[in-house]
Structure formats: C-alpha cells, structure tokens
Amino acid sequence: MCSVYQGNIYFFDTPKVSISPNSIELAYINILEDNLAEAFELFKLNDSPRASWGKVLVTILKGCMEQYPTYFQIRNFYEIDLDFLIKNEKIEYVESLLGALEILININHEVYKYAARVMYSNKLYTIAYDYMKKSKAINYHDAELHFMLAKYYLDNNNSEDAFCSIKECLNLIPDYYPALSLKHEIEQNYV
C-alpha cells in the first residue's frame, strides 16, 4: 500500500510520487510539514544508517540533541539534509542545523567545510566564506578546503588569493587533478 504525496517539495523529480507508509521518505515529508514527532516515530521504525541519522536530525531540529551522531553519520548525511532544508525553505531548521555545528565539530572536524559547500552551492557566498575560514582554522591541511577557497576567491575577482590557495592545495596533494586544472586556468587568465 502506497500513499501519493501531491505537495510541491524539492526532493523528488515529479510532483506526484508514491510514498510507502512507514518509510524514511514519509519521515522527511513530515519534517517538511513540521511534524517532527511523527518523523521521529517513522525513523524509529526503520533500521538503516539514514534512519539512525534521521532520529538525531529530528532532535537537532527540535533544538535539543538527545543523542550525538557518529562521525560517519555527519559525513554521509549532514550536507545532504542541510541542502534539502535550504531548498525547501525551512529556514528555522537550517538555523538549527547550523547552530549544532559547535557540537558537531567535536565529532567530525570537517563539518564546517560541509556547511560551507552547501552554502556556496546555494549562492550564500558570504556565509560559505565564513565557514571556510572556520574550517581552515581547525583543519588547515585540508586540500579540498584550499581548492574551495581558490574557487571562492576567483569568483570574487581575487586572483592573487586564489593562486595562493591553489598552490597550498597542491602542496598538500600535488596530483589533485581539479586543482591542477584550476591552477592552469589561473595562470592562463590572471597571473
């Protein structure tokens, strides 16, 4: 037995989608409908890494983290769900997820970078840059972060800082292909 959700949400490709009762998908729809208690109960019915994270997610959205997520839960799901909530304009929930960063950073030291990547992809550049700086202060030797910074600087017409960031990235991982390509682009067009 399936239900058909006819709402307009950014999660599915079509406006009419079959959703199984007691499913993780239904739990996420309940989050979008501000029914966190029902979402939590649906996550409890499922035995999967996503459902385990979902229970933690609901407590974060409620403003009281009752259980801490694991390193891998944060790595695998934080970014996806933050983006999902932004795209569905659940600003209060986005603020809750961002507010949890001060706790989550103690579990996964890359979480600021995850937040920065989501903010950047959603064109929230100033916030993205703030999270990149926080990430850099904690984990300077993250080549991907330096690559992200180089792209940010280029997008903001700061080729000098972009070149410095891409060189730092390549100092950490000399054969990182995207960075080699970006370095070549910077050298051809800006230096």
CSV table of C-alpha atoms in Angstrom, one decimal:
chain,number,residue,atom,x,y,z
A,1,MET,CA,0.0,0.0,0.0
A,2,CYS,CA,1.4,3.4,-1.0
A,3,SER,CA,0.3,6.9,-0.5
A,4,VAL,CA,0.7,9.6,-3.1
A,5,TYR,CA,2.1,12.9,-1.9
A,6,GLN,CA,1.0,15.7,-4.1
A,7,GLY,CA,2.8,18.6,-2.4
A,8,ASN,CA,5.4,20.6,-4.1
A,9,ILE,CA,8.8,19.7,-2.5
A,10,TYR,CA,12.3,19.7,-3.6
A,11,PHE,CA,13.2,16.1,-3.1
A,12,PHE,CA,11.5,14.2,-5.9
A,13,ASP,CA,11.6,14.7,-9.7
A,14,THR,CA,7.9,14.7,-10.2
A,15,PRO,CA,5.0,16.3,-8.4
A,16,LYS,CA,3.3,13.0,-7.7
A,17,VAL,CA,5.4,10.4,-6.0
A,18,SER,CA,4.4,7.1,-4.4
A,19,ILE,CA,5.5,7.0,-0.8
A,20,SER,CA,5.3,3.8,1.2
A,21,PRO,CA,3.8,4.0,4.7
A,22,ASN,CA,6.4,4.0,7.5
A,23,SER,CA,9.1,4.9,5.1
A,24,ILE,CA,12.1,7.2,5.5
A,25,GLU,CA,10.7,9.3,2.6
A,26,LEU,CA,7.5,9.8,4.6
A,27,ALA,CA,9.6,10.8,7.6
A,28,TYR,CA,11.2,13.6,5.5
A,29,ILE,CA,7.8,14.7,4.3
A,30,ASN,CA,6.7,15.0,7.9
A,31,ILE,CA,9.8,17.2,8.6
A,32,LEU,CA,8.8,19.5,5.8
A,33,GLU,CA,5.2,19.6,7.2
A,34,ASP,CA,6.7,20.5,10.7
A,35,ASN,CA,5.5,17.2,12.2
A,36,LEU,CA,8.8,16.3,13.9
A,37,ALA,CA,7.2,13.9,16.4
A,38,GLU,CA,5.8,11.8,13.5
A,39,ALA,CA,9.0,12.0,11.6
A,40,PHE,CA,10.9,10.7,14.6
A,41,GLU,CA,8.5,7.8,15.0
A,42,LEU,CA,8.9,6.9,11.3
A,43,PHE,CA,12.7,6.9,11.6
A,44,LYS,CA,12.4,4.6,14.6
A,45,LEU,CA,10.5,2.1,12.5
A,46,ASN,CA,13.4,1.8,10.0
A,47,ASP,CA,16.7,0.1,10.6
A,48,SER,CA,19.3,1.8,8.4
A,49,PRO,CA,22.1,4.3,8.7
A,50,ARG,CA,19.8,7.0,7.2
A,51,ALA,CA,17.1,6.3,9.8
A,52,SER,CA,19.6,6.4,12.6
A,53,TRP,CA,20.8,9.8,11.4
A,54,GLY,CA,17.2,10.8,11.0
A,55,LYS,CA,16.5,10.4,14.7
A,56,VAL,CA,19.4,12.6,15.5
A,57,LEU,CA,18.4,15.1,12.9
A,58,VAL,CA,14.9,15.4,14.4
A,59,THR,CA,16.4,16.1,17.9
A,60,ILE,CA,18.6,18.8,16.4
A,61,LEU,CA,15.7,20.4,14.6
A,62,LYS,CA,13.8,20.4,17.9
A,63,GLY,CA,16.7,22.3,19.5
A,64,CYS,CA,17.7,19.6,21.9
A,65,MET,CA,20.2,17.0,20.7
A,66,GLU,CA,19.4,13.9,22.8
A,67,GLN,CA,21.9,11.7,21.1
A,68,TYR,CA,25.1,12.5,19.3
A,69,PRO,CA,25.6,11.5,15.7
A,70,THR,CA,28.6,9.5,14.6
A,71,TYR,CA,31.4,10.8,12.5
A,72,PHE,CA,30.1,8.8,9.5
A,73,GLN,CA,26.5,10.0,10.0
A,74,ILE,CA,27.7,13.6,9.8
A,75,ARG,CA,29.9,12.9,6.8
A,76,ASN,CA,27.2,11.0,4.9
A,77,PHE,CA,24.1,13.0,5.7
A,78,TYR,CA,24.7,16.4,7.2
A,79,GLU,CA,25.4,18.1,3.9
A,80,ILE,CA,22.5,16.4,2.0
A,81,ASP,CA,20.0,17.3,4.7
A,82,LEU,CA,21.2,20.9,5.1
A,83,ASP,CA,20.8,21.4,1.3
A,84,PHE,CA,17.4,19.7,1.4
A,85,LEU,CA,16.2,22.1,4.1
A,86,ILE,CA,17.5,25.2,2.3
A,87,LYS,CA,16.0,24.2,-1.0
A,88,ASN,CA,12.6,23.6,0.8
A,89,GLU,CA,12.9,27.0,2.6
A,90,LYS,CA,12.8,25.5,6.1
A,91,ILE,CA,14.9,28.4,7.4
A,92,GLU,CA,14.3,27.7,11.1
A,93,TYR,CA,15.5,24.1,10.6
A,94,VAL,CA,18.5,25.3,8.6
A,95,GLU,CA,19.4,27.6,11.6
A,96,SER,CA,19.1,24.7,13.9
A,97,LEU,CA,21.5,22.6,11.8
A,98,LEU,CA,23.9,25.4,11.6
A,99,GLY,CA,23.6,26.1,15.3
A,100,ALA,CA,24.5,22.5,16.0
A,101,LEU,CA,27.9,22.9,14.3
A,102,GLU,CA,29.6,24.0,17.6
A,103,ILE,CA,28.8,20.5,18.9
A,104,LEU,CA,29.2,18.5,15.7
A,105,ILE,CA,32.7,19.9,15.1
A,106,ASN,CA,33.9,17.9,18.1
A,107,ILE,CA,32.7,14.7,16.4
A,108,ASN,CA,33.7,15.5,12.7
A,109,HIS,CA,36.3,18.2,12.2
A,110,GLU,CA,35.2,18.6,8.5
A,111,VAL,CA,31.6,19.7,9.3
A,112,TYR,CA,32.3,23.4,8.8
A,113,LYS,CA,33.6,22.6,5.3
A,114,TYR,CA,30.4,20.6,4.6
A,115,ALA,CA,28.3,23.6,5.7
A,116,ALA,CA,30.4,25.9,3.5
A,117,ARG,CA,30.0,23.7,0.5
A,118,VAL,CA,26.2,23.7,0.9
A,119,MET,CA,26.1,27.5,1.4
A,120,TYR,CA,28.3,28.0,-1.7
A,121,SER,CA,26.2,25.8,-3.9
A,122,ASN,CA,23.1,27.7,-2.8
A,123,LYS,CA,24.8,31.1,-3.6
A,124,LEU,CA,25.1,32.1,0.0
A,125,TYR,CA,28.7,33.2,-0.6
A,126,THR,CA,29.4,35.3,2.5
A,127,ILE,CA,28.2,32.6,4.8
A,128,ALA,CA,30.1,30.0,2.8
A,129,TYR,CA,33.3,32.0,3.2
A,130,ASP,CA,32.8,32.4,6.9
A,131,TYR,CA,32.5,28.6,7.3
A,132,MET,CA,35.5,28.1,5.0
A,133,LYS,CA,37.6,30.3,7.4
A,134,LYS,CA,36.3,28.4,10.4
A,135,SER,CA,37.3,25.2,8.7
A,136,LYS,CA,40.7,26.5,7.8
A,137,ALA,CA,41.4,27.5,11.4
A,138,ILE,CA,40.6,23.9,12.6
A,139,ASN,CA,41.9,21.8,9.7
A,140,TYR,CA,44.5,23.9,7.7
A,141,HIS,CA,45.9,20.8,5.9
A,142,ASP,CA,42.6,20.0,4.1
A,143,ALA,CA,43.5,20.2,0.3
A,144,GLU,CA,39.8,20.2,-0.7
A,145,LEU,CA,39.2,23.3,1.5
A,146,HIS,CA,42.0,25.2,-0.1
A,147,PHE,CA,40.5,24.3,-3.5
A,148,MET,CA,37.2,25.6,-2.4
A,149,LEU,CA,38.8,28.8,-1.2
A,150,ALA,CA,40.6,29.2,-4.5
A,151,LYS,CA,37.3,28.9,-6.4
A,152,TYR,CA,35.7,31.4,-3.9
A,153,TYR,CA,38.5,33.9,-4.4
A,154,LEU,CA,38.3,33.6,-8.2
A,155,ASP,CA,34.6,34.1,-8.2
A,156,ASN,CA,35.2,37.3,-6.2
A,157,ASN,CA,37.9,38.6,-8.6
A,158,ASN,CA,40.7,38.0,-6.2
A,159,SER,CA,43.2,36.1,-8.3
A,160,GLU,CA,46.1,36.6,-6.0
A,161,ASP,CA,44.5,34.9,-3.1
A,162,ALA,CA,43.1,32.2,-5.5
A,163,PHE,CA,46.6,31.5,-6.7
A,164,CYS,CA,47.9,31.2,-3.1
A,165,SER,CA,45.1,28.9,-2.1
A,166,ILE,CA,45.5,26.6,-5.1
A,167,LYS,CA,49.3,26.4,-4.6
A,168,GLU,CA,48.6,25.4,-0.9
A,169,CYS,CA,46.2,22.8,-2.1
A,170,LEU,CA,48.8,21.4,-4.5
A,171,ASN,CA,51.4,21.4,-1.8
A,172,LEU,CA,49.2,19.1,0.2
A,173,ILE,CA,48.2,16.9,-2.8
A,174,PRO,CA,50.4,17.5,-5.8
A,175,ASP,CA,48.5,15.4,-8.3
A,176,TYR,CA,44.9,16.6,-7.3
A,177,TYR,CA,43.6,16.9,-10.9
A,178,PRO,CA,40.8,19.6,-10.3
A,179,ALA,CA,43.4,21.8,-8.5
A,180,LEU,CA,45.9,21.3,-11.4
A,181,SER,CA,43.3,22.4,-13.8
A,182,LEU,CA,42.3,25.4,-11.8
A,183,LYS,CA,45.9,26.4,-11.3
A,184,HIS,CA,46.4,26.2,-15.1
A,185,GLU,CA,43.3,28.4,-15.6
A,186,ILE,CA,44.6,31.0,-13.1
A,187,GLU,CA,48.0,31.1,-14.7
A,188,GLN,CA,46.5,31.5,-18.2
A,189,ASN,CA,43.9,34.1,-17.3
A,190,TYR,CA,45.1,36.0,-14.2
A,191,VAL,CA,48.8,35.7,-13.4
